Coordinates of C-alpha atoms in Angstrom, one line a residue:
M108 CA 39.6 -27.2 -57.0
K109 CA 36.9 -24.8 -55.9
L110 CA 35.0 -27.6 -54.1
L111 CA 38.2 -28.5 -52.3
S112 CA 38.8 -24.9 -51.3
T113 CA 35.2 -24.6 -50.0
F114 CA 35.6 -27.8 -48.1
A115 CA 38.9 -26.6 -46.5
C116 CA 37.2 -23.4 -45.4
L117 CA 34.3 -25.2 -43.8
L118 CA 36.7 -27.6 -42.1
S119 CA 38.5 -24.6 -40.7
I120 CA 35.3 -23.1 -39.3
A121 CA 34.2 -26.4 -37.9
S122 CA 37.6 -26.9 -36.1
T123 CA 37.3 -23.4 -34.7
V124 CA 33.8 -24.1 -33.3
F125 CA 34.4 -27.5 -31.9
A126 CA 38.0 -27.3 -30.8
A127 CA 39.0 -28.0 -27.2
F128 CA 39.6 -25.1 -24.7
G129 CA 41.9 -22.6 -26.2
V130 CA 42.4 -19.3 -28.1
S131 CA 43.4 -19.0 -31.7
S132 CA 44.1 -16.2 -34.1
N133 CA 41.8 -16.1 -37.1
G134 CA 42.5 -13.2 -39.3
N135 CA 41.2 -10.0 -37.6
N136 CA 39.9 -11.8 -34.5
Y137 CA 40.9 -13.8 -31.5
V138 CA 38.7 -16.9 -31.3
V139 CA 38.1 -18.2 -27.7
D140 CA 36.6 -21.7 -27.2
T141 CA 35.5 -22.2 -23.6
N142 CA 35.0 -25.9 -24.0
G143 CA 31.6 -25.3 -22.4
G144 CA 29.5 -24.8 -25.5
L145 CA 30.4 -21.2 -26.0
V146 CA 32.9 -19.9 -28.6
F147 CA 33.4 -16.1 -28.8
S148 CA 35.5 -14.0 -31.0
V149 CA 37.1 -10.6 -30.2
S150 CA 38.2 -8.1 -32.7
K151 CA 42.0 -7.4 -32.7
F152 CA 41.4 -3.9 -33.8
N153 CA 38.9 -2.5 -31.3
G154 CA 38.1 -5.2 -28.7
D155 CA 34.5 -5.7 -29.9
I156 CA 32.9 -9.1 -29.5
V157 CA 32.0 -10.0 -33.1
S158 CA 30.7 -13.6 -32.5
L159 CA 28.9 -15.4 -29.7
L160 CA 28.3 -19.0 -30.8
Y161 CA 26.5 -21.0 -28.2
N162 CA 25.8 -24.7 -28.9
G163 CA 25.8 -23.9 -32.6
V164 CA 23.4 -20.9 -32.3
Q165 CA 24.9 -17.5 -33.2
C166 CA 23.8 -15.0 -30.6
Q167 CA 25.8 -12.0 -31.7
D168 CA 24.1 -9.5 -34.0
S169 CA 25.8 -9.1 -37.3
S170 CA 25.3 -5.3 -37.8
K171 CA 26.2 -4.0 -34.3
M172 CA 28.8 -5.6 -32.1
S173 CA 29.2 -6.0 -28.3
H174 CA 31.5 -3.6 -26.5
V175 CA 32.0 -1.0 -23.8
G176 CA 29.7 2.0 -24.5
S177 CA 29.4 2.7 -28.2
G178 CA 32.7 1.0 -28.8
L179 CA 36.3 1.9 -27.8
G180 CA 37.7 2.5 -31.3
H181 CA 41.2 1.5 -32.1
S182 CA 42.7 -0.3 -29.1
S183 CA 45.6 -2.5 -28.1
V184 CA 44.2 -6.1 -28.0
T185 CA 46.2 -9.1 -26.7
A186 CA 45.3 -12.6 -25.8
S187 CA 47.0 -15.1 -23.5
T188 CA 46.5 -18.5 -21.9
I189 CA 47.2 -18.8 -18.2
N190 CA 47.8 -22.1 -16.3
S191 CA 46.1 -23.9 -19.2
Q192 CA 42.7 -23.2 -17.5
Y193 CA 42.1 -19.5 -18.3
I194 CA 42.2 -17.3 -21.3
K195 CA 42.6 -13.5 -20.9
V196 CA 41.9 -11.1 -23.7
T197 CA 43.0 -7.6 -22.7
V198 CA 41.6 -4.5 -24.5
S199 CA 43.6 -1.3 -23.6
T200 CA 43.2 2.4 -24.2
P201 CA 45.1 5.2 -22.4
T202 CA 42.5 5.4 -19.7
L203 CA 40.5 2.1 -19.9
T204 CA 41.4 -1.6 -19.8
H205 CA 38.7 -4.1 -20.5
Y206 CA 39.1 -7.8 -19.8
Y207 CA 37.4 -10.8 -21.5
I208 CA 38.2 -14.0 -19.6
A209 CA 37.3 -17.6 -20.3
K210 CA 37.5 -20.4 -17.7
S211 CA 37.8 -23.9 -19.1
G212 CA 34.3 -25.6 -19.2
D213 CA 32.3 -22.5 -18.4
P214 CA 29.9 -21.1 -21.0
I215 CA 30.6 -17.6 -19.6
V216 CA 32.4 -14.5 -20.8
Y217 CA 33.9 -13.2 -17.6
M218 CA 34.6 -9.5 -17.7
A219 CA 36.0 -6.6 -15.7
T220 CA 36.6 -2.9 -16.7
Y221 CA 39.3 -0.8 -15.2
I222 CA 39.3 3.0 -15.7
T223 CA 41.4 5.9 -14.6
A224 CA 39.0 8.5 -16.2
E225 CA 35.5 8.5 -17.4
P226 CA 35.6 7.1 -20.9
R227 CA 35.3 9.5 -23.8
V228 CA 32.7 7.1 -25.3
G229 CA 30.3 8.3 -22.7
E230 CA 28.7 6.5 -19.7
L231 CA 30.5 3.5 -18.5
R232 CA 28.4 0.5 -19.6
Y233 CA 28.9 -2.8 -21.3
I234 CA 26.3 -3.5 -24.0
A235 CA 25.9 -6.9 -25.5
R236 CA 24.1 -6.4 -28.9
L237 CA 22.6 -9.7 -29.4
K238 CA 20.8 -11.3 -32.4
K239 CA 17.1 -10.7 -32.0
T240 CA 16.0 -13.9 -33.6
A241 CA 18.2 -15.9 -31.3
V242 CA 17.0 -14.2 -28.1
P243 CA 13.7 -12.4 -28.8
N244 CA 12.5 -12.3 -25.2
G245 CA 13.6 -9.3 -23.1
V246 CA 11.9 -7.0 -20.6
P247 CA 8.5 -6.3 -22.2
F248 CA 8.5 -2.6 -21.2
A249 CA 11.9 -2.1 -23.0
Q250 CA 11.0 -3.6 -26.4
V251 CA 11.0 -0.4 -28.5
H252 CA 11.5 -1.8 -32.0
G253 CA 9.1 -0.2 -34.5
G254 CA 8.0 2.5 -32.0
N255 CA 7.9 6.3 -32.5
V256 CA 9.8 8.7 -30.3
I257 CA 7.7 10.7 -27.8
E258 CA 10.4 12.1 -25.6
G259 CA 14.1 12.7 -26.1
K260 CA 15.5 9.8 -28.1
D261 CA 14.8 7.1 -25.7
V262 CA 11.0 7.0 -24.8
M263 CA 8.9 5.4 -27.5
L264 CA 5.2 4.7 -28.3
A265 CA 5.0 1.1 -29.6
N266 CA 1.8 -0.8 -30.1
G267 CA -0.1 1.8 -28.2
Q268 CA 2.2 1.5 -25.1
T269 CA 5.0 3.7 -24.0
R270 CA 8.3 1.9 -23.8
S271 CA 11.9 2.7 -23.0
K272 CA 15.2 1.0 -22.1
F273 CA 14.9 2.9 -18.8
Y274 CA 11.8 0.9 -17.9
S275 CA 14.0 -2.3 -17.7
S276 CA 15.8 -0.9 -14.6
K277 CA 16.0 -2.4 -11.1
P278 CA 17.8 -1.1 -8.0
F279 CA 21.4 -2.3 -7.8
I280 CA 20.6 -4.1 -4.5
D281 CA 18.1 -6.3 -6.3
D282 CA 19.8 -6.6 -9.6
Q283 CA 22.4 -9.4 -9.5
V284 CA 21.2 -11.1 -12.6
H285 CA 19.1 -10.0 -15.7
C286 CA 18.5 -12.0 -18.8
V287 CA 17.2 -12.3 -22.3
S288 CA 16.2 -15.6 -23.9
G289 CA 15.1 -17.6 -26.9
D290 CA 14.5 -21.1 -27.9
G291 CA 17.0 -23.1 -26.0
V292 CA 19.2 -20.1 -25.3
G293 CA 19.4 -17.7 -22.3
V294 CA 22.0 -14.9 -22.0
C295 CA 22.3 -13.4 -18.5
M296 CA 24.4 -10.5 -17.2
V297 CA 25.4 -11.5 -13.7
I298 CA 26.7 -8.9 -11.2
P299 CA 27.1 -10.6 -7.8
D300 CA 28.3 -9.7 -4.3
T301 CA 30.8 -6.9 -4.5
S302 CA 30.7 -6.3 -8.2
Y303 CA 29.0 -2.9 -7.9
E304 CA 31.7 -1.7 -5.6
S305 CA 33.1 0.9 -8.1
S306 CA 29.7 1.9 -9.4
S307 CA 28.0 5.1 -8.2
G308 CA 24.7 5.9 -6.6
G309 CA 24.3 3.5 -3.7
P310 CA 22.1 0.5 -3.2
F311 CA 18.9 2.0 -4.7
F312 CA 20.4 3.4 -7.9
R313 CA 18.8 1.9 -11.0
D314 CA 19.8 1.9 -14.6
I315 CA 19.2 0.2 -18.0
D316 CA 19.2 -3.6 -18.1
N317 CA 17.8 -4.2 -21.6
Q318 CA 16.6 -2.7 -24.8
G319 CA 14.8 -4.5 -27.6
S320 CA 15.5 -2.6 -30.7
A321 CA 16.6 -4.2 -34.0
Q322 CA 19.0 -6.0 -31.7
Q323 CA 18.4 -7.4 -28.2
E324 CA 20.7 -5.3 -26.0
L325 CA 21.8 -6.6 -22.7
Y326 CA 23.5 -4.1 -20.4
F327 CA 25.6 -3.7 -17.4
C328 CA 25.6 0.0 -16.5
M329 CA 28.6 0.6 -14.3
N330 CA 28.0 4.4 -13.9
S331 CA 25.9 7.0 -15.7
G332 CA 24.4 10.5 -15.5
H333 CA 20.9 9.1 -15.2
V334 CA 19.7 10.8 -12.0
Q335 CA 23.3 10.9 -10.8
T336 CA 23.7 11.7 -7.0
E337 CA 27.4 11.1 -6.4
A338 CA 30.7 11.3 -8.3
Y339 CA 31.9 8.6 -10.5
R340 CA 34.4 6.1 -9.0
M341 CA 37.5 5.1 -10.8
G342 CA 39.3 1.7 -10.6
L343 CA 38.1 -1.8 -11.4
H344 CA 34.4 -2.2 -12.2
G345 CA 33.1 -5.7 -11.7
P346 CA 34.0 -8.4 -12.2
Y347 CA 30.8 -9.5 -14.0
G348 CA 29.8 -12.2 -16.3
M349 CA 27.8 -12.8 -19.5
V350 CA 26.4 -16.3 -18.8
F351 CA 24.9 -18.5 -21.4
T352 CA 22.3 -21.1 -20.5
S353 CA 19.8 -23.4 -22.1
G354 CA 17.1 -20.7 -21.5
K355 CA 16.9 -20.6 -17.7
T356 CA 17.9 -17.7 -15.5
A357 CA 21.5 -18.0 -14.5
S358 CA 22.5 -18.3 -10.8
S359 CA 23.2 -14.9 -9.2
S360 CA 26.5 -16.2 -7.8
L361 CA 29.7 -16.3 -9.7
D362 CA 33.1 -17.2 -8.2
F363 CA 35.7 -14.7 -9.3
S364 CA 38.4 -15.8 -6.9
F365 CA 40.5 -17.1 -9.8
F366 CA 41.0 -13.5 -11.1
S367 CA 43.8 -13.2 -8.5
Q368 CA 45.9 -15.5 -10.8
L369 CA 45.3 -13.4 -14.0
G370 CA 47.0 -10.1 -13.4
V371 CA 43.8 -8.1 -13.6
T372 CA 44.6 -4.5 -12.7
G373 CA 42.7 -3.3 -9.6
F374 CA 41.4 -6.7 -8.5
V375 CA 41.5 -7.2 -4.7
P376 CA 41.1 -10.8 -3.5
K377 CA 39.2 -11.6 -0.4
S378 CA 42.5 -12.1 1.5
G379 CA 43.0 -8.3 1.0
R380 CA 39.6 -7.3 2.3
G381 CA 37.9 -6.8 5.6
H382 CA 34.4 -6.8 7.0
V383 CA 32.1 -4.7 9.3
S384 CA 29.7 -6.5 11.6
G385 CA 27.1 -5.2 14.1
T386 CA 23.5 -4.9 14.9
V387 CA 20.7 -2.7 13.5
S388 CA 18.2 -1.3 15.9
G389 CA 15.2 0.9 15.4
V390 CA 14.2 -0.5 12.0
S391 CA 11.8 -3.3 12.2
S392 CA 11.5 -4.2 8.5
D393 CA 13.1 -3.4 5.2
G394 CA 16.4 -2.2 6.6
V395 CA 19.6 -1.7 4.6
V396 CA 23.1 -0.8 5.8
H397 CA 25.3 1.0 3.3
W398 CA 29.0 1.8 3.4
Y399 CA 30.7 4.2 1.0
N400 CA 33.8 6.4 0.3
N401 CA 35.3 7.8 -2.8
A402 CA 36.7 4.5 -3.9
A403 CA 34.0 1.9 -3.1
Q404 CA 30.4 1.2 -2.0
Y405 CA 28.8 -1.8 -0.3
W406 CA 25.5 -2.8 1.3
V407 CA 23.6 -5.5 3.1
K408 CA 19.9 -6.0 4.0
S409 CA 19.4 -6.2 7.7
T410 CA 17.0 -5.4 10.6
G411 CA 19.2 -7.2 13.2
S412 CA 22.7 -8.6 13.2
F413 CA 24.7 -8.1 10.0
T414 CA 28.1 -8.7 8.4
S415 CA 29.1 -6.6 5.5
P416 CA 30.4 -8.0 2.2
A417 CA 34.1 -8.3 1.8
M418 CA 35.3 -4.6 1.6
K419 CA 38.4 -3.0 0.4
P420 CA 40.5 -1.4 3.2
G421 CA 39.6 2.2 3.9
T422 CA 37.6 4.6 5.9
Y423 CA 33.9 4.6 5.2
T424 CA 30.7 6.5 5.9
M425 CA 28.0 4.0 7.2
V426 CA 24.3 4.7 6.6
L427 CA 21.2 3.0 7.8
Y428 CA 18.0 3.1 5.7
K429 CA 14.4 2.4 6.6
G430 CA 13.2 1.3 3.2
E431 CA 15.1 4.0 1.2
L432 CA 14.9 6.7 3.8
R433 CA 18.3 7.6 5.4
V434 CA 17.7 7.4 9.2
Q435 CA 21.3 7.3 10.6
T436 CA 24.8 8.2 9.4
I437 CA 28.1 7.2 11.1
T438 CA 31.4 8.5 9.7
G439 CA 34.9 7.2 10.2
V440 CA 34.3 3.5 10.0
K441 CA 37.7 1.9 9.4
V442 CA 38.1 -1.4 7.5
S443 CA 41.4 -3.3 7.4
A444 CA 42.4 -6.4 5.5
N445 CA 41.7 -9.7 7.3
T446 CA 39.9 -8.0 10.2
T447 CA 36.3 -7.5 11.2
T448 CA 35.3 -4.1 12.5
S449 CA 32.5 -4.0 15.0
C450 CA 30.0 -1.2 14.6
D451 CA 26.3 -1.1 15.6
I452 CA 23.9 1.4 14.1
A453 CA 20.5 2.7 15.4
S454 CA 17.8 4.7 13.7
A455 CA 17.7 8.4 14.6
E456 CA 14.5 9.1 12.7
S457 CA 12.5 12.0 14.0
V458 CA 8.9 10.9 14.4
P459 CA 6.3 13.1 15.9
P460 CA 4.5 11.6 18.9
S461 CA 1.1 12.0 17.2
V462 CA -0.1 13.3 13.8
V463 CA -3.4 14.8 12.5
F464 CA -2.7 12.9 9.3
R465 CA 0.1 11.1 7.5
I466 CA -0.4 10.4 3.8
G467 CA 1.9 7.6 2.6
T468 CA 4.7 5.8 4.4
V469 CA 7.8 7.7 5.3
D470 CA 10.3 5.3 3.7
G471 CA 12.0 7.2 0.8
R472 CA 9.6 5.9 -1.8
P473 CA 6.3 6.9 -3.4
T474 CA 4.8 3.5 -2.9
G475 CA 1.1 3.4 -2.7
F476 CA 0.4 6.7 -4.3
K477 CA -1.6 7.1 -7.5
N478 CA 0.4 5.9 -10.5
A479 CA 3.5 5.0 -8.4
A480 CA 3.6 1.4 -9.4
K481 CA 3.1 2.1 -13.1
Q482 CA 5.6 4.9 -13.2
L483 CA 8.4 2.4 -13.0
Y484 CA 7.7 0.9 -16.4
M485 CA 5.7 3.5 -18.4
H486 CA 5.7 7.1 -19.3
P487 CA 3.2 9.4 -17.4
S488 CA 1.4 10.1 -20.7
D489 CA 0.6 6.4 -21.2
S490 CA -3.1 5.7 -21.6
R491 CA -2.8 3.0 -18.9
M492 CA -2.0 5.7 -16.3
S493 CA -4.7 7.1 -14.0
S494 CA -5.7 10.7 -14.5
W495 CA -3.1 13.3 -13.6
A496 CA -5.7 16.0 -13.1
P497 CA -5.6 18.0 -9.8
V498 CA -7.3 16.3 -6.9
N499 CA -9.4 17.6 -4.0
L500 CA -9.3 15.1 -1.2
T501 CA -10.7 15.0 2.3
W502 CA -8.7 13.4 5.1
G503 CA -10.8 10.6 6.7
S504 CA -12.5 9.5 3.5
M505 CA -9.6 9.5 1.0
A506 CA -7.3 6.6 0.2
V507 CA -3.6 6.8 -0.2
A508 CA -4.0 5.7 -3.8
D509 CA -6.0 8.8 -4.5
F510 CA -3.0 11.0 -3.8
P511 CA -0.7 11.7 -6.7
M512 CA 2.9 10.3 -6.7
A513 CA 4.2 13.5 -8.2
Q514 CA 3.4 17.2 -8.2
I515 CA 3.9 18.7 -11.7
K516 CA 3.9 22.3 -12.6
A517 CA 1.2 23.2 -15.2
I518 CA -0.2 19.6 -15.0
N519 CA -1.8 18.9 -11.6
N520 CA -1.4 21.9 -9.4
P521 CA -2.7 22.1 -6.7
T522 CA -3.3 19.0 -4.7
T523 CA -5.9 19.9 -2.1
I524 CA -6.4 18.2 1.3
N525 CA -9.3 19.1 3.5
V526 CA -8.9 18.3 7.1
S527 CA -11.1 19.0 10.2
L528 CA -9.5 20.3 13.4
S529 CA -11.1 20.6 16.8
N530 CA -8.8 23.4 17.8
T531 CA -6.5 26.1 16.4
N532 CA -3.2 25.0 17.9
A533 CA -0.2 25.8 15.8
R534 CA 0.8 23.0 13.5
T535 CA 3.6 21.7 11.3
L536 CA 3.2 20.5 7.7
R537 CA 6.1 18.3 6.6
I538 CA 6.5 17.1 3.0
F539 CA 8.9 14.3 2.3
T540 CA 10.1 14.1 -1.3
T541 CA 12.3 11.7 -3.2
L542 CA 13.3 13.5 -6.4
S543 CA 13.1 16.9 -7.9
F544 CA 13.3 17.9 -11.6
A545 CA 14.1 21.4 -12.9
G546 CA 14.0 23.0 -9.5
G547 CA 10.5 21.7 -8.6
R548 CA 9.7 22.1 -4.9
P549 CA 6.5 22.5 -2.9
S550 CA 4.6 25.8 -2.3
V551 CA 1.9 25.6 0.3
T552 CA -1.2 27.5 1.3
V553 CA -3.2 26.7 4.4
N554 CA -6.6 28.4 4.2
S555 CA -5.4 32.0 3.3
Y556 CA -2.0 31.6 4.8
S557 CA 1.1 31.1 2.6
P558 CA 4.4 30.3 4.4
A559 CA 7.7 31.2 2.8
T560 CA 8.6 29.3 -0.3
P561 CA 11.7 27.1 0.1
P562 CA 14.8 27.7 -2.1
A563 CA 15.3 25.4 -5.1
P564 CA 16.9 22.1 -4.3
V565 CA 20.2 20.9 -5.6
K566 CA 19.7 20.3 -9.3
I567 CA 20.1 16.9 -10.8
H568 CA 20.8 17.2 -14.5
S569 CA 18.7 14.4 -15.7
R570 CA 15.1 13.4 -16.4
G571 CA 13.8 11.0 -13.8
F572 CA 10.1 11.0 -13.4
T573 CA 9.4 10.3 -17.0
R574 CA 12.1 7.6 -17.3
G575 CA 11.0 5.3 -14.4
A576 CA 13.3 6.8 -11.7
Y577 CA 12.1 8.3 -8.4
R578 CA 15.1 8.6 -6.2
G579 CA 17.3 11.7 -5.9
Y580 CA 18.5 13.6 -2.8
G581 CA 15.2 13.1 -0.9
E582 CA 14.6 16.7 0.3
V583 CA 12.3 17.2 3.3
Y584 CA 10.3 20.5 3.5
T585 CA 8.9 21.7 6.9
F586 CA 6.3 24.5 7.1
S587 CA 5.3 26.0 10.4
I588 CA 1.6 26.9 10.4
P589 CA 0.6 29.5 13.1
S590 CA -2.5 29.2 15.2
S591 CA -3.9 32.3 13.5
A592 CA -4.0 30.5 10.1
L593 CA -6.2 27.7 11.3
V594 CA -9.9 27.4 12.2
A595 CA -11.8 25.0 14.3
G596 CA -13.6 23.0 11.6
V597 CA -12.6 22.3 8.0
N598 CA -9.1 23.6 6.9
T599 CA -7.9 23.5 3.4
I600 CA -4.3 22.7 2.5
Q601 CA -3.0 23.2 -1.0
I602 CA 0.3 21.9 -2.3
S603 CA 1.7 23.1 -5.6
C604 CA 5.0 22.6 -7.5
I605 CA 6.8 25.8 -8.2
S606 CA 10.0 26.7 -10.1
G607 CA 11.3 29.6 -12.1
I608 CA 11.8 27.2 -15.0
D609 CA 9.1 26.3 -17.5
G610 CA 8.7 23.0 -19.4
V611 CA 6.5 21.2 -21.7
G612 CA 4.0 18.5 -20.6
F613 CA 5.5 16.1 -18.1
L614 CA 8.9 17.7 -18.6
N615 CA 7.6 20.6 -16.5
P616 CA 9.3 21.1 -13.2
N617 CA 8.1 18.4 -10.7
F618 CA 8.8 16.6 -7.5
I619 CA 7.9 13.1 -6.3
Y620 CA 6.3 12.5 -3.0
D621 CA 7.4 10.2 -0.3
A622 CA 4.9 11.2 2.4
V623 CA 3.0 14.2 3.8
E624 CA 2.5 14.8 7.6
F625 CA 0.4 17.3 9.4
Y626 CA 1.0 17.4 13.2

């Protein structure tokens, strides 16, 4: 009798795993068979994914489930089949509705998240907490398991290297797909085309993609307070998809047009959208056009003619970037459904006709400076970093790579630049920055002259420099240097970081350089 009972149980499990496309109720869970090799189960109590069985391999961790944020808690969870091709599992709270959707034949968990308020569980992000033995391969810099905390709760020292989930980040504009993988299994988060439209921060915002702890965590961060520069957007976030493969990287394109048949709140089909087209001028390489308002954001790379993604109707601000430097802004760009608005945009960047020196490229990034490339994926205390000691450089013999990417109070003040002048004409020193922490901004001396110290920049309530971020509001500081302060011969310029706030180590006030001009 016991053998018969065991056999019946196994038969039930087998029928769940290998059934045709459909959804069934199994105790506390809805079980969705995609008929594409993927069977996933969703808790009826809280909307967690509790099983992700792909071609017979269990990819879901057994101790921590997959869900929005840290889990929604008790929720209304329903499941339905639509047109015999789609299954929709709807997880509802008073201010958030999360959708899990299956399409017949696709090994994909299609998702979308609708909010009317920022969730009480914290930052809006979906975290798939996957079984580490099934998908052991993630972003190397984010594999923190077994490490010791060295900053906050999220920067670790593991195997002699600093690691953090923040070091897995990529700019939104370049982050349409990110994956973890194992033997014969790949799991990818795919965020294509307009799926960042309700996120915040613009094209260069970056956030967590992966963390390798006891689980392999795969993220889609829809918004967060990590170096936040604009208000959160409400509405439908996504759609996005968790795509299962045989181990390869998934395509960055997913077709979500069928969502229009599913009653997904906030979904706007292409037929209800419009476009903006035009021509970029004045930016010869690395151009980006960006549109935004309180409800949506979009972007496209272009140095010539462009057509925007399909945009929701509304009135937008339109921005042109050279690299990540804002060089033009146009307001009042109107988009209507089923129409294309024409709007050209030209750089208005102010460039001096000649300079005594320019250190770095004025493009909104610290590219080329000492430690800049490493800062994206390691803590500044990492032994692989070059020295952060103060530097004394001479224009004409120095390299850009000798110049520090950041000025840090109590760590590397001052940075000294020696420059020879043939005359004592009045000059201008202009310091382009990308991000400030704890009120950090430049204080300057030229020989014995000290111009007025600028006021503190707008505060961003987040660590950035130590967590692989470099983009904030991009303050530019201009200092007028009178003729009386200069000499014919060698002049010494010193730049320090000042702030009324004190910190510890690399959490001292700091700012990140974009470029320094003297003209």
